[in-house]
Short mmCIF file of C-alpha atoms in Angstrom, two decimals:
data_model
loop_
_atom_site.label_atom_id
_atom_site.label_comp_id
_atom_site.label_asym_id
_atom_site.label_seq_id
_atom_site.Cartn_x
_atom_site.Cartn_y
_atom_site.Cartn_z
CA UNK A 746 0.00 0.00 0.00
CA UNK A 747 1.45 3.33 -1.11
CA UNK A 748 1.97 6.26 1.26
CA UNK A 749 -0.66 8.53 -0.41
CA UNK A 750 -3.27 5.82 0.09
CA UNK A 751 -2.26 5.42 3.74
CA UNK A 752 -2.56 9.18 4.23
CA UNK A 753 -6.00 9.16 2.58
CA UNK A 754 -7.15 6.36 4.88
CA UNK A 755 -5.83 8.30 7.88
CA UNK A 756 -7.60 11.46 6.66
CA UNK A 757 -10.85 9.56 6.19
CA UNK A 758 -10.67 7.97 9.64
CA UNK A 759 -9.78 11.28 11.31
CA UNK A 760 -12.59 13.06 9.45
CA UNK A 761 -15.14 10.47 10.61
CA UNK A 762 -13.85 10.84 14.19
CA UNK A 763 -14.25 14.62 13.80
CA UNK A 764 -17.89 14.31 12.70
CA UNK A 765 -18.72 11.90 15.52
CA UNK A 766 -16.87 14.09 18.05
CA UNK A 767 -18.96 17.09 17.01
CA UNK A 768 -22.13 15.04 17.56
CA UNK A 769 -20.85 13.84 20.94
CA UNK A 770 -20.01 17.41 21.97
CA UNK A 771 -23.57 18.52 21.19
CA UNK A 772 -24.97 15.61 23.20
CA UNK A 773 -22.69 16.32 26.17
CA UNK A 774 -23.49 20.04 26.08
CA UNK A 775 -27.22 19.27 26.03
CA UNK A 776 -26.90 16.90 28.99
CA UNK A 777 -24.74 19.40 30.90
CA UNK A 778 -27.34 22.12 30.31
CA UNK A 779 -30.31 20.01 31.35
CA UNK A 780 -28.54 18.55 34.39
CA UNK A 781 -26.92 21.93 35.24
CA UNK A 782 -23.58 20.23 35.78
CA UNK A 783 -21.53 23.42 35.67
CA UNK A 784 -23.76 25.30 38.11
CA UNK A 785 -23.94 22.34 40.50
CA UNK A 786 -20.20 21.75 40.32
CA UNK A 787 -19.54 25.45 40.98
CA UNK A 788 -21.74 25.46 44.06
CA UNK A 789 -20.20 22.25 45.39
CA UNK A 790 -16.74 23.73 44.79
CA UNK A 791 -17.71 26.81 46.80
CA UNK A 792 -18.98 24.56 49.60
CA UNK A 793 -15.63 22.77 49.66
CA UNK A 794 -13.80 26.12 49.56
CA UNK A 795 -15.73 27.38 52.59
CA UNK A 796 -15.67 24.12 54.56
CA UNK A 797 -12.06 23.26 53.84
CA UNK A 798 -12.56 19.67 52.68
CA UNK A 799 -14.99 17.31 50.99
CA UNK A 800 -16.18 15.65 54.21
CA UNK A 801 -17.29 18.90 55.84
CA UNK A 802 -19.13 20.43 52.89
CA UNK A 803 -22.50 18.84 53.76
CA UNK A 804 -22.66 20.35 57.24
CA UNK A 805 -25.78 22.50 57.81
CA UNK A 806 -23.82 25.67 58.58
CA UNK A 807 -21.88 25.31 55.32
CA UNK A 808 -25.04 24.73 53.26
CA UNK A 809 -26.75 27.68 54.93
CA UNK A 810 -23.80 30.01 54.38
CA UNK A 811 -23.53 29.07 50.69
CA UNK A 812 -27.29 29.45 50.17
CA UNK A 813 -27.14 32.88 51.79
CA UNK A 814 -24.28 33.88 49.50
CA UNK A 815 -26.27 32.69 46.48
CA UNK A 816 -29.23 34.75 47.70
CA UNK A 817 -27.09 37.90 47.58
CA UNK A 818 -28.36 40.34 44.92
CA UNK A 819 -24.91 40.43 43.32
CA UNK A 820 -24.99 36.68 42.71
CA UNK A 821 -28.64 36.63 41.69
CA UNK A 822 -28.02 39.36 39.13
CA UNK A 823 -25.60 37.04 37.30
CA UNK A 824 -28.30 34.43 36.79
CA UNK A 825 -30.14 36.33 34.07
CA UNK A 826 -33.24 34.79 32.56
CA UNK A 827 -35.14 35.67 29.40
CA UNK A 828 -38.67 37.09 29.55
CA UNK A 829 -41.75 36.20 27.54
CA UNK A 830 -43.48 32.89 26.82
CA UNK A 831 -41.54 31.84 23.71
CA UNK A 832 -38.23 33.03 25.18
CA UNK A 833 -38.73 31.08 28.40
CA UNK A 834 -40.26 27.96 26.84
CA UNK A 835 -36.91 26.17 26.21
CA UNK A 836 -35.76 27.11 29.71
CA UNK A 837 -39.00 25.82 31.24
CA UNK A 838 -38.59 22.53 29.39
CA UNK A 839 -35.06 22.32 30.76
CA UNK A 840 -36.34 22.98 34.29
CA UNK A 841 -39.02 20.32 33.89
CA UNK A 842 -36.46 17.79 32.68
CA UNK A 843 -34.14 18.69 35.57
CA UNK A 844 -37.01 18.23 38.06
CA UNK A 845 -37.86 14.84 36.56
CA UNK A 846 -34.25 13.66 36.76
CA UNK A 847 -33.64 15.05 40.27
CA UNK A 848 -34.65 11.78 42.05
CA UNK A 849 -32.17 9.91 39.85
CA UNK A 850 -29.41 12.40 40.67
CA UNK A 851 -30.20 12.08 44.39
CA UNK A 852 -30.03 8.30 44.18
CA UNK A 853 -26.66 8.48 42.42
CA UNK A 854 -25.27 11.19 44.72
CA UNK A 855 -23.08 10.33 47.69
CA UNK A 856 -24.69 13.01 49.84
CA UNK A 857 -27.89 12.22 51.77
CA UNK A 858 -28.88 15.87 51.53
CA UNK A 859 -32.60 16.27 50.80
CA UNK A 860 -32.53 19.93 49.86
CA UNK A 861 -32.66 21.11 46.28
CA UNK A 862 -29.29 22.21 45.02
CA UNK A 863 -30.73 25.66 44.41
CA UNK A 864 -33.54 26.01 46.97
CA UNK A 865 -35.01 29.29 45.75
CA UNK A 866 -34.30 29.05 42.02
CA UNK A 867 -34.55 26.59 39.15
CA UNK A 868 -31.07 27.50 38.03
CA UNK A 869 -27.90 29.22 39.18
CA UNK A 870 -24.86 30.84 37.58
CA UNK A 871 -22.25 28.52 36.12
CA UNK A 872 -19.53 31.12 36.71
CA UNK A 873 -18.95 33.64 39.51
CA UNK A 874 -16.09 36.09 39.34
CA UNK A 875 -13.74 36.34 42.31
CA UNK A 876 -14.60 39.98 43.10
CA UNK A 877 -18.35 39.30 43.19
CA UNK A 878 -17.89 36.24 45.40
CA UNK A 879 -15.56 38.06 47.81
CA UNK A 880 -17.93 41.03 48.09
CA UNK A 881 -20.90 38.71 48.70
CA UNK A 882 -18.99 36.72 51.32
CA UNK A 883 -17.91 39.84 53.21
CA UNK A 884 -21.48 41.11 53.13
CA UNK A 885 -22.67 37.76 54.43
CA UNK A 886 -20.01 37.83 57.16
CA UNK A 887 -21.45 41.22 58.11
CA UNK A 888 -17.98 42.59 58.84
CA UNK A 889 -19.03 46.27 58.55
CA UNK A 890 -21.93 45.56 60.90
CA UNK A 891 -19.64 43.69 63.28
CA UNK A 892 -17.21 46.62 63.24
CA UNK A 893 -20.06 48.98 64.11
CA UNK A 894 -21.35 46.66 66.84
CA UNK A 895 -17.91 46.27 68.39
CA UNK A 896 -17.39 50.03 68.24
CA UNK A 897 -20.77 50.47 69.97
CA UNK A 898 -19.61 48.33 72.88
CA UNK A 899 -16.33 50.22 73.17
CA UNK A 900 -17.99 53.63 72.85
CA UNK A 901 -20.42 52.70 75.62
CA UNK A 902 -17.48 51.66 77.79
CA UNK A 903 -15.61 54.86 76.84
CA UNK A 904 -18.62 56.96 77.86
CA UNK A 905 -19.04 55.22 81.23
CA UNK A 906 -15.35 55.48 82.10
CA UNK A 907 -15.21 59.22 81.30
CA UNK A 908 -18.37 59.96 83.23
CA UNK A 909 -17.10 57.95 86.18
CA UNK A 910 -13.84 59.91 86.15
CA UNK A 911 -15.71 63.25 86.08
CA UNK A 912 -17.99 62.01 88.86
CA UNK A 913 -14.96 60.97 90.92
CA UNK A 914 -13.46 64.46 90.59
CA UNK A 915 -16.78 66.08 91.54
CA UNK A 916 -17.43 63.74 94.47
CA UNK A 917 -14.12 64.70 96.00
CA UNK A 918 -14.98 68.37 95.58
CA UNK A 919 -18.52 68.04 96.96
CA UNK A 920 -17.24 66.15 99.96
CA UNK A 921 -15.01 69.11 100.80
CA UNK A 922 -17.83 71.58 100.18
CA UNK A 923 -19.99 69.94 102.86
CA UNK A 924 -17.36 70.74 105.48
CA UNK A 925 -17.58 74.45 104.64
CA UNK A 926 -20.26 77.10 104.86
CA UNK A 927 -20.67 77.34 101.05
CA UNK A 928 -24.16 77.52 99.54
CA UNK A 929 -26.03 74.29 98.86
CA UNK A 930 -27.22 75.87 95.60
CA UNK A 931 -23.72 75.52 94.15
CA UNK A 932 -23.74 71.80 94.90
CA UNK A 933 -27.13 71.46 93.22
CA UNK A 934 -25.92 73.34 90.15
CA UNK A 935 -22.86 71.12 89.87
CA UNK A 936 -24.98 67.97 90.14
CA UNK A 937 -27.49 69.30 87.60
CA UNK A 938 -24.75 70.11 85.09
CA UNK A 939 -23.28 66.62 85.52
CA UNK A 940 -26.72 65.12 84.95
CA UNK A 941 -26.98 67.06 81.69
CA UNK A 942 -23.52 65.86 80.68
CA UNK A 943 -24.57 62.28 81.39
CA UNK A 944 -27.71 62.75 79.28
CA UNK A 945 -25.77 64.24 76.36
CA UNK A 946 -23.22 61.42 76.39
CA UNK A 947 -26.00 58.82 76.50
CA UNK A 948 -27.74 60.52 73.57
CA UNK A 949 -24.51 60.60 71.56
CA UNK A 950 -24.04 56.84 72.04
CA UNK A 951 -27.69 56.24 71.08
CA UNK A 952 -27.25 58.30 67.90
CA UNK A 953 -24.16 56.28 67.01
CA UNK A 954 -26.05 53.01 67.51
CA UNK A 955 -28.77 54.30 65.18
CA UNK A 956 -26.14 55.15 62.54
CA UNK A 957 -26.91 58.85 62.81
CA UNK A 958 -23.29 59.60 63.70
CA UNK A 959 -19.94 58.09 62.82
CA UNK A 960 -17.29 57.53 65.47
CA UNK A 961 -15.37 60.72 64.64
CA UNK A 962 -18.48 62.89 64.99
CA UNK A 963 -19.48 61.09 68.19
CA UNK A 964 -16.12 61.78 69.83
CA UNK A 965 -16.21 65.39 68.63
CA UNK A 966 -19.62 65.85 70.25
CA UNK A 967 -18.42 64.23 73.48
CA UNK A 968 -15.45 66.58 73.52
CA UNK A 969 -17.71 69.60 72.93
CA UNK A 970 -20.12 68.48 75.66
CA UNK A 971 -17.28 68.17 78.17
CA UNK A 972 -15.98 71.59 77.06
CA UNK A 973 -19.39 73.11 77.70
CA UNK A 974 -19.68 71.37 81.06
CA UNK A 975 -16.27 72.66 82.22
CA UNK A 976 -17.14 76.20 81.03
CA UNK A 977 -20.41 76.08 82.97
CA UNK A 978 -18.56 74.81 86.02
CA UNK A 979 -16.15 77.72 85.80
CA UNK A 980 -19.04 80.18 85.48
CA UNK A 981 -20.75 78.86 88.61
CA UNK A 982 -17.78 78.85 90.97
CA UNK A 983 -16.27 81.63 93.02
CA UNK A 984 -12.80 82.41 91.70
CA UNK A 985 -11.33 82.94 95.13
CA UNK A 986 -12.56 79.55 96.38
CA UNK A 987 -9.63 77.17 96.48
CA UNK A 988 -11.75 73.98 96.36
CA UNK A 989 -13.59 74.96 93.18
CA UNK A 990 -10.43 76.22 91.53
CA UNK A 991 -8.65 72.92 92.15
CA UNK A 992 -11.68 70.99 90.87
CA UNK A 993 -11.81 73.10 87.70
CA UNK A 994 -8.07 72.53 87.13
CA UNK A 995 -8.53 68.77 87.54
CA UNK A 996 -11.39 68.82 85.02
CA UNK A 997 -9.27 70.79 82.54
CA UNK A 998 -6.38 68.34 82.97
CA UNK A 999 -8.75 65.40 82.52
CA UNK A 1000 -10.18 67.01 79.35
CA UNK A 1001 -6.72 67.59 77.91
CA UNK A 1002 -5.67 64.01 78.63
CA UNK A 1003 -8.88 62.45 77.28
CA UNK A 1004 -9.38 64.63 74.20
CA UNK A 1005 -5.98 65.79 72.90
CA UNK A 1006 -7.60 65.51 69.46
CA UNK A 1007 -10.40 63.52 67.90
CA UNK A 1008 -8.16 60.92 66.23
CA UNK A 1009 -5.93 60.72 69.29
CA UNK A 1010 -8.96 60.16 71.53
CA UNK A 1011 -10.18 57.36 69.27
CA UNK A 1012 -6.77 55.67 69.32
CA UNK A 1013 -6.27 56.10 73.09
CA UNK A 1014 -9.76 54.78 73.75
CA UNK A 1015 -9.29 51.86 71.33
CA UNK A 1016 -12.61 52.74 69.78
CA UNK A 1017 -11.80 51.55 66.25
CA UNK A 1018 -11.30 47.76 66.30
CA UNK A 1019 -8.74 46.47 63.85
CA UNK A 1020 -9.47 43.63 61.47
CA UNK A 1021 -7.59 41.08 63.55
CA UNK A 1022 -9.69 41.88 66.63
CA UNK A 1023 -12.88 41.45 64.63
CA UNK A 1024 -11.81 38.05 63.39
CA UNK A 1025 -10.79 37.02 66.92
CA UNK A 1026 -14.45 37.38 67.90
CA UNK A 1027 -15.07 34.16 65.97
CA UNK A 1028 -13.11 32.27 68.64
CA UNK A 1029 -15.33 32.05 71.73
CA UNK A 1030 -12.33 31.19 73.92
CA UNK A 1031 -10.55 34.38 72.90
CA UNK A 1032 -9.99 37.32 75.26
CA UNK A 1033 -11.63 39.70 72.80
CA UNK A 1034 -14.83 37.64 72.83
CA UNK A 1035 -14.75 37.34 76.63
CA UNK A 1036 -14.39 41.10 76.92
CA UNK A 1037 -17.32 41.74 74.62
CA UNK A 1038 -19.52 39.20 76.40
CA UNK A 1039 -18.72 40.84 79.73
CA UNK A 1040 -19.32 44.35 78.39
CA UNK A 1041 -22.70 43.51 76.84
CA UNK A 1042 -25.05 43.13 79.77
CA UNK A 1043 -28.18 42.75 77.65
CA UNK A 1044 -27.92 39.39 75.90
CA UNK A 1045 -31.07 40.24 73.91
CA UNK A 1046 -29.50 43.34 72.40
CA UNK A 1047 -29.03 43.66 68.65
CA UNK A 1048 -25.27 44.00 69.11
CA UNK A 1049 -24.95 40.71 70.98
CA UNK A 1050 -27.24 38.90 68.54
CA UNK A 1051 -25.22 40.14 65.55
CA UNK A 1052 -21.94 38.88 66.99
CA UNK A 1053 -23.37 35.51 68.04
CA UNK A 1054 -25.03 35.10 64.63
CA UNK A 1055 -21.68 35.59 62.90
CA UNK A 1056 -19.92 33.10 65.18
CA UNK A 1057 -22.58 30.41 64.75
CA UNK A 1058 -22.86 30.83 60.97
CA UNK A 1059 -19.22 30.12 60.11
CA UNK A 1060 -17.75 26.63 59.69
CA UNK A 1061 -14.68 26.04 61.92
CA UNK A 1062 -12.27 25.77 58.99
CA UNK A 1063 -13.67 28.97 57.51
CA UNK A 1064 -13.00 30.78 60.78
CA UNK A 1065 -9.36 29.68 60.65
CA UNK A 1066 -9.00 30.62 56.99
CA UNK A 1067 -10.57 34.04 57.48
CA UNK A 1068 -8.38 34.60 60.55
CA UNK A 1069 -5.25 33.76 58.54
CA UNK A 1070 -6.26 36.06 55.69
CA UNK A 1071 -7.20 38.82 58.14
CA UNK A 1072 -3.78 38.70 59.82
CA UNK A 1073 -2.15 39.05 56.42
CA UNK A 1074 -4.39 41.96 55.56
CA UNK A 1075 -3.84 43.67 58.92
CA UNK A 1076 -0.08 43.88 58.39
CA UNK A 1077 -0.63 46.01 55.28
CA UNK A 1078 -3.65 48.02 56.43
CA UNK A 1079 -3.54 51.46 57.98
CA UNK A 1080 -7.21 51.45 58.96
CA UNK A 1081 -10.03 48.99 59.49
CA UNK A 1082 -11.71 50.07 56.25
CA UNK A 1083 -8.51 49.52 54.29
CA UNK A 1084 -8.07 46.19 56.05
CA UNK A 1085 -11.46 45.00 54.78
CA UNK A 1086 -10.50 45.95 51.22
CA UNK A 1087 -7.22 44.06 51.51
CA UNK A 1088 -9.07 41.10 53.07
CA UNK A 1089 -11.42 41.12 50.09
CA UNK A 1090 -8.48 40.92 47.70
CA UNK A 1091 -7.01 38.04 49.75
CA UNK A 1092 -10.34 36.20 49.51
CA UNK A 1093 -10.41 36.84 45.75
CA UNK A 1094 -6.95 35.33 45.32
CA UNK A 1095 -7.85 32.27 47.42
CA UNK A 1096 -11.12 31.85 45.53
CA UNK A 1097 -9.35 32.03 42.17
CA UNK A 1098 -6.85 29.37 43.24
CA UNK A 1099 -9.62 27.12 44.54
CA UNK A 1100 -11.69 27.52 41.37
CA UNK A 1101 -8.68 26.66 39.21
CA UNK A 1102 -8.35 23.38 41.07
CA UNK A 1103 -12.11 22.84 40.83
CA UNK A 1104 -11.92 23.51 37.09
CA UNK A 1105 -9.36 20.74 36.75
CA UNK A 1106 -11.65 18.35 38.61
CA UNK A 1107 -14.57 19.31 36.37
CA UNK A 1108 -12.50 18.70 33.24
CA UNK A 1109 -11.48 15.26 34.48
CA UNK A 1110 -15.09 14.40 35.27
CA UNK A 1111 -16.20 15.76 31.90
CA UNK A 1112 -13.58 13.63 30.17
CA UNK A 1113 -14.96 10.53 31.89
CA UNK A 1114 -18.47 11.43 30.76
CA UNK A 1115 -17.14 12.11 27.25
CA UNK A 1116 -15.68 8.58 27.10
CA UNK A 1117 -19.02 7.06 28.13
CA UNK A 1118 -20.88 9.19 25.60
CA UNK A 1119 -18.28 8.34 22.96
CA UNK A 1120 -18.63 4.59 23.49
CA UNK A 1121 -22.43 4.87 23.56
CA UNK A 1122 -22.41 6.91 20.36
CA UNK A 1123 -19.97 4.50 18.71
CA UNK A 1124 -22.32 1.62 19.52
CA UNK A 1125 -25.45 3.54 18.49
CA UNK A 1126 -23.84 4.58 15.19
CA UNK A 1127 -22.05 1.24 14.79
CA UNK A 1128 -18.81 3.18 14.36
CA UNK A 1129 -16.42 0.24 14.34
CA UNK A 1130 -12.88 1.55 13.81
CA UNK A 1131 -11.67 -1.72 12.26
CA UNK A 1132 -14.59 -1.82 9.84
CA UNK A 1133 -14.09 1.86 8.93
CA UNK A 1134 -10.40 1.25 8.15
CA UNK A 1135 -11.26 -1.82 6.11
CA UNK A 1136 -13.86 0.04 4.03
CA UNK A 1137 -11.59 3.03 3.44
CA UNK A 1138 -8.73 0.77 2.34
CA UNK A 1139 -10.82 -1.30 -0.07
CA UNK A 1140 -13.39 1.19 -1.38
CA UNK A 1141 -11.55 3.77 -3.50
CA UNK A 1142 -14.67 5.79 -4.33
CA UNK A 1143 -15.65 6.06 -0.68
CA UNK A 1144 -12.12 6.99 0.35
CA UNK A 1145 -11.84 9.76 -2.24
CA UNK A 1146 -15.30 11.11 -1.39
CA UNK A 1147 -14.45 11.33 2.31
CA UNK A 1148 -11.07 12.95 1.60
CA UNK A 1149 -12.67 15.44 -0.78
CA UNK A 1150 -15.22 16.40 1.89
CA UNK A 1151 -12.44 16.72 4.46
CA UNK A 1152 -10.57 19.13 2.16
CA UNK A 1153 -13.75 21.18 1.68
CA UNK A 1154 -14.33 21.33 5.42
CA UNK A 1155 -10.80 22.53 6.16
CA UNK A 1156 -11.04 25.20 3.47
CA UNK A 1157 -14.35 26.47 4.85
CA UNK A 1158 -12.97 26.54 8.39
CA UNK A 1159 -9.75 28.33 7.43
CA UNK A 1160 -11.29 31.71 8.29
CA UNK A 1161 -13.47 30.51 11.16
CA UNK A 1162 -12.03 28.76 14.22
CA UNK A 1163 -15.54 27.91 15.45
CA UNK A 1164 -16.07 24.20 14.77
CA UNK A 1165 -19.80 24.52 15.44
CA UNK A 1166 -20.06 25.97 11.92
CA UNK A 1167 -19.41 22.50 10.49
CA UNK A 1168 -22.75 21.14 9.27
CA UNK A 1169 -22.58 17.51 10.37
CA UNK A 1170 -26.12 16.80 9.18
CA UNK A 1171 -25.30 17.89 5.64
CA UNK A 1172 -22.09 15.86 5.59
CA UNK A 1173 -23.89 12.72 6.75
CA UNK A 1174 -26.51 13.23 4.04
CA UNK A 1175 -23.96 13.80 1.27
CA UNK A 1176 -21.61 10.90 2.07
CA UNK A 1177 -22.53 7.32 2.85
CA UNK A 1178 -20.01 6.86 5.66
CA UNK A 1179 -19.09 3.29 6.69
CA UNK A 1180 -21.08 3.55 9.91
CA UNK A 1181 -24.62 2.70 10.96
CA UNK A 1182 -26.68 -0.44 11.36
CA UNK A 1183 -27.45 -0.90 7.69
CA UNK A 1184 -27.75 -4.39 6.25
CA UNK A 1185 -24.64 -3.88 4.13
CA UNK A 1186 -22.55 -2.84 7.12
CA UNK A 1187 -23.81 -5.68 9.29
CA UNK A 1188 -23.16 -8.18 6.53
CA UNK A 1189 -19.60 -6.97 6.05
CA UNK A 1190 -18.95 -7.01 9.80
CA UNK A 1191 -20.71 -10.27 10.72
CA UNK A 1192 -20.38 -12.23 7.50
CA UNK A 1193 -22.99 -13.92 5.33
CA UNK A 1194 -24.30 -16.27 8.04
CA UNK A 1195 -24.01 -14.60 11.47
CA UNK A 1196 -24.84 -16.50 14.64
CA UNK A 1197 -28.23 -15.42 16.02
CA UNK A 1198 -29.83 -15.83 19.43
CA UNK A 1199 -33.57 -15.17 19.38
CA UNK A 1200 -33.13 -13.39 16.09
CA UNK A 1201 -30.43 -11.06 17.40
CA UNK A 1202 -27.01 -11.46 15.74
CA UNK A 1203 -24.05 -12.02 18.03
CA UNK A 1204 -21.42 -9.34 17.51
CA UNK A 1205 -17.78 -10.27 17.25
CA UNK A 1206 -15.03 -9.30 19.66
CA UNK A 1207 -13.47 -7.18 16.92
CA UNK A 1208 -16.68 -5.12 16.68
CA UNK A 1209 -16.70 -4.55 20.45
CA UNK A 1210 -13.04 -3.56 20.37
CA UNK A 1211 -13.76 -1.29 17.40
CA UNK A 1212 -16.56 0.48 19.26
CA UNK A 1213 -14.38 0.97 22.33
CA UNK A 1214 -11.53 2.39 20.25
CA UNK A 1215 -13.98 4.68 18.47
CA UNK A 1216 -15.48 5.73 21.81
CA UNK A 1217 -12.11 6.79 23.20
CA UNK A 1218 -11.29 8.53 19.92
CA UNK A 1219 -14.59 10.45 20.00
CA UNK A 1220 -13.85 11.49 23.59
CA UNK A 1221 -10.66 13.19 22.43
CA UNK A 1222 -12.86 16.02 21.19
CA UNK A 1223 -13.50 17.76 17.90
CA UNK A 1224 -10.72 20.40 18.32
CA UNK A 1225 -8.13 17.64 18.67
CA UNK A 1226 -9.27 15.83 15.53
CA UNK A 1227 -9.64 19.02 13.49
CA UNK A 1228 -6.11 20.07 14.41
CA UNK A 1229 -4.78 16.61 13.54
CA UNK A 1230 -6.77 16.63 10.31
CA UNK A 1231 -5.15 19.93 9.29
CA UNK A 1232 -1.66 18.61 10.05
CA UNK A 1233 -2.15 15.36 8.12
CA UNK A 1234 -3.63 17.36 5.25
CA UNK A 1235 -0.52 19.54 5.17
CA UNK A 1236 1.68 16.44 5.03
CA UNK A 1237 -0.44 15.03 2.22
CA UNK A 1238 -0.39 18.29 0.26
CA UNK A 1239 3.37 18.54 0.71
CA UNK A 1240 3.58 15.38 -1.37
CA UNK A 1241 1.63 17.08 -4.15
CA UNK A 1242 -1.34 14.76 -3.91
CA UNK A 1243 -4.91 15.89 -4.26
CA UNK A 1244 -8.16 13.94 -4.49
CA UNK A 1245 -8.28 14.58 -8.24
CA UNK A 1246 -4.72 13.49 -8.98
CA UNK A 1247 -5.06 10.49 -6.72
CA UNK A 1248 -8.23 9.44 -8.55
CA UNK A 1249 -6.50 9.77 -11.93
CA UNK A 1250 -3.55 7.63 -10.79
CA UNK A 1251 -5.84 4.91 -9.44
CA UNK A 1252 -7.78 4.83 -12.72
CA UNK A 1253 -4.53 4.48 -14.72
#
């Protein structure tokens, strides 16, 4: 057998594999769409990412956290759906098919989970970008709310400590006043002014809790209130009285020490929690958590509930991972707000790495499915590799027709890398390929007198082997076979052979 003939046989075989691979790709894509493999795999990958391993991903807190993330408007906006009856009809048919096959998927699944994969929706996004996921996770972790709640607790403590210090200074003064002949009205005025100061401080904290003020404005107002109180104290005292003068000086010194500046007061009072402190709240045995639990007297308060809700909602591994990322972010952050932004970028990087690994797993699983589909298609189409080679090597007309069609296909695809443009239906109609369960094919494969059992012919081992080889070849994918077809065609053309010249030589 001459080399040009061998190349033509190879071209014909590769071209048939290409056509069957295109059909298999369409079948696999249809199954993946109906079964929502990509969306399900993405969600399961996120569950593993948040839980830390495969065994922990089915825990209720993990499922709840992932469902909450998927319920975030940012995630839901990705899952766009068409409107209108005719636009939604194909999607509704897909949903119906998915609902019908759900019991089968549950039976085949390892997880005993009874929930729908997407509890509130028929479908879900098959891709989520790292920035959208990180933003949704941080929103679900309620870090800004936790920061505000923790600042509330510290501001309340700051208020009480400052009022207690002022009260201590006044108590000492009033105790000395009682031993003198000074007017009781002065004592009443001092107590009344302190009562007003207490009220103003309490109102400032309440406004902060209601998000009417930020921490900077709250401290500024506390500073101004203490300024006003000290000015009123000075106006009420007698300048020549030594007791009042000493008390006023102590109040001024206390004011200067407590409020050297707004930012300084915030730092000295530890009012702005850093990112590491926030994350430490997740550990109930941590000193930060113990301090918060002691400081919050009302266990029914919104602040306490918010913190407890965060702690209970996170899987243990996720707490450790977030803590590690938060420590990294804290080293580079100058403020809590900047720390959250850096933490978000750290989460994005970790998510990207995890999804790359998950993508590799999906490709391996898809390859396994492709092999099964390939073998099934090879059997359904009776694509026996050995029979195909035999027909191409013995039937010159068939071989040249297949090669000619392969050349046409490559020329049409030269300006279009999209293999979906190849019309497989038209090719199958134009060429009688050596596949299918036709009588001629079966006779050539099984012989004139095949062995039958109950009217069904017994296939040979060579046919089974041929189907398996074809199945694995189909699973290689259409891009692989098209690329190989182009390379073999270049080798063939380099020898100056064309379908026309080859036909002329065979006729001679």
